[in-house]
């Protein structure tokens, strides 16, 4: 029963996110509103982490499994990729290099300055 | 026989069985760069093609699994909340770093797409590539782009990131554990977090909390891009 209750809490927060998106015609996807809502509910101690821990651990640890059906969808749309796959791979690689480098440099720069001021 | 495969339990079973097999093969191979998800996808496609089962029939069961990506996005709040003490201490460096990192991920995709001659549909299908898959799918939805392409771009991102990150950190002299973790979480979502855990628990925690923040910031940047008419 514990698992069922945990799942019910998570689905309730998700559905609330969808509902808020719908009612207020928000530009944010309902799932993201649900994430922010969950963060708020945890922060306000309305939901305790233990009350959703097992189900959320299950989802987070097995997340990759849930991507399989959507990825299999490439079967139905591979023509779009024809002739572009190699370009996309190279593009992603360059973009990854840029993203990692910029994030790491910015965080290290600010964090080291803080460490120096404190120490 | 076609009716048999139309039963949603068939697609559900096939995904569960092959999803489990994919992880088994990865564990047996002992190579952490093997992506069990992509391996399973290939095996599912081979089974469907061999048995001549239409994708639409498989999708009936696949959708039962796929629909949980919404609730999974919601529980991304949990690692973020559990690591909030780290966030408090280094809030400025983490938030500014993720803000600029997410921006660089998006802007580089836009410019490289133009450079490589990709059309707008492909560009929009790749834009969400640096964030965790459930959020990347929400982005593809927002931009009316292709969901399968973004997942493949997300997977390439993860695999390539963990291969290059040791060299990037050495070359740029990245030694701060906060920087190492946040950059991996921002640039390479959950796969990067696996790598960050190898560096240490602090790096792993920083990476885990960055996933959700990077997802939200990326969506905010895309909304801004849309409002100013950039995409």
Short mmCIF file of N, CA, C and O in Angstrom, two decimals, chain A residues 110-119, chain B residues 88-91 93 176:
data_model
loop_
_atom_site.label_atom_id
_atom_site.label_comp_id
_atom_site.label_asym_id
_atom_site.label_seq_id
_atom_site.Cartn_x
_atom_site.Cartn_y
_atom_site.Cartn_z
N UNK A 110 33.68 31.72 -9.88
CA UNK A 110 32.92 32.32 -8.78
C UNK A 110 33.15 31.57 -7.46
O UNK A 110 33.31 32.18 -6.40
N UNK A 111 33.21 30.23 -7.54
CA UNK A 111 33.38 29.44 -6.31
C UNK A 111 34.74 29.70 -5.67
O UNK A 111 34.85 29.79 -4.44
N UNK A 112 35.78 29.83 -6.49
CA UNK A 112 37.12 30.06 -5.93
C UNK A 112 37.22 31.43 -5.28
O UNK A 112 37.87 31.60 -4.24
N UNK A 113 36.51 32.41 -5.89
CA UNK A 113 36.51 33.74 -5.30
C UNK A 113 35.84 33.71 -3.93
O UNK A 113 36.30 34.34 -2.99
N UNK A 114 34.75 32.93 -3.84
CA UNK A 114 34.03 32.81 -2.55
C UNK A 114 34.92 32.13 -1.50
O UNK A 114 35.01 32.58 -0.36
N UNK A 115 35.62 31.05 -1.94
CA UNK A 115 36.51 30.33 -1.01
C UNK A 115 37.59 31.27 -0.46
O UNK A 115 37.93 31.22 0.72
N UNK A 116 38.14 32.11 -1.34
CA UNK A 116 39.21 33.04 -0.93
C UNK A 116 38.68 34.06 0.07
O UNK A 116 39.31 34.32 1.09
N UNK A 117 37.47 34.59 -0.22
CA UNK A 117 36.89 35.60 0.68
C UNK A 117 36.59 35.02 2.06
O UNK A 117 36.70 35.70 3.06
N UNK A 118 36.20 33.74 2.07
CA UNK A 118 35.86 33.11 3.34
C UNK A 118 37.08 32.64 4.10
O UNK A 118 37.06 32.50 5.30
N UNK A 119 38.12 32.30 3.33
CA UNK A 119 39.23 31.66 4.00
C UNK A 119 40.35 32.61 4.22
O UNK A 119 41.34 32.32 4.82
N UNK B 88 22.68 26.18 -1.09
CA UNK B 88 22.69 27.41 -0.30
C UNK B 88 24.10 27.98 -0.21
O UNK B 88 24.33 29.16 -0.39
N UNK B 89 25.06 27.10 0.05
CA UNK B 89 26.43 27.56 0.29
C UNK B 89 27.05 28.18 -0.96
O UNK B 89 27.74 29.18 -0.89
N UNK B 90 26.83 27.55 -2.10
CA UNK B 90 27.47 28.03 -3.32
C UNK B 90 26.43 28.52 -4.34
O UNK B 90 26.61 28.36 -5.54
N UNK B 91 25.33 29.11 -3.81
CA UNK B 91 24.20 29.41 -4.71
C UNK B 91 24.62 30.28 -5.90
O UNK B 91 24.22 30.01 -7.03
N UNK B 93 27.60 30.79 -7.49
CA UNK B 93 28.39 30.15 -8.54
C UNK B 93 27.57 29.09 -9.28
O UNK B 93 27.66 28.96 -10.50
N UNK B 176 37.99 22.45 -8.87
CA UNK B 176 37.02 22.68 -7.82
C UNK B 176 35.88 21.65 -7.92
O UNK B 176 35.28 21.51 -8.98
#
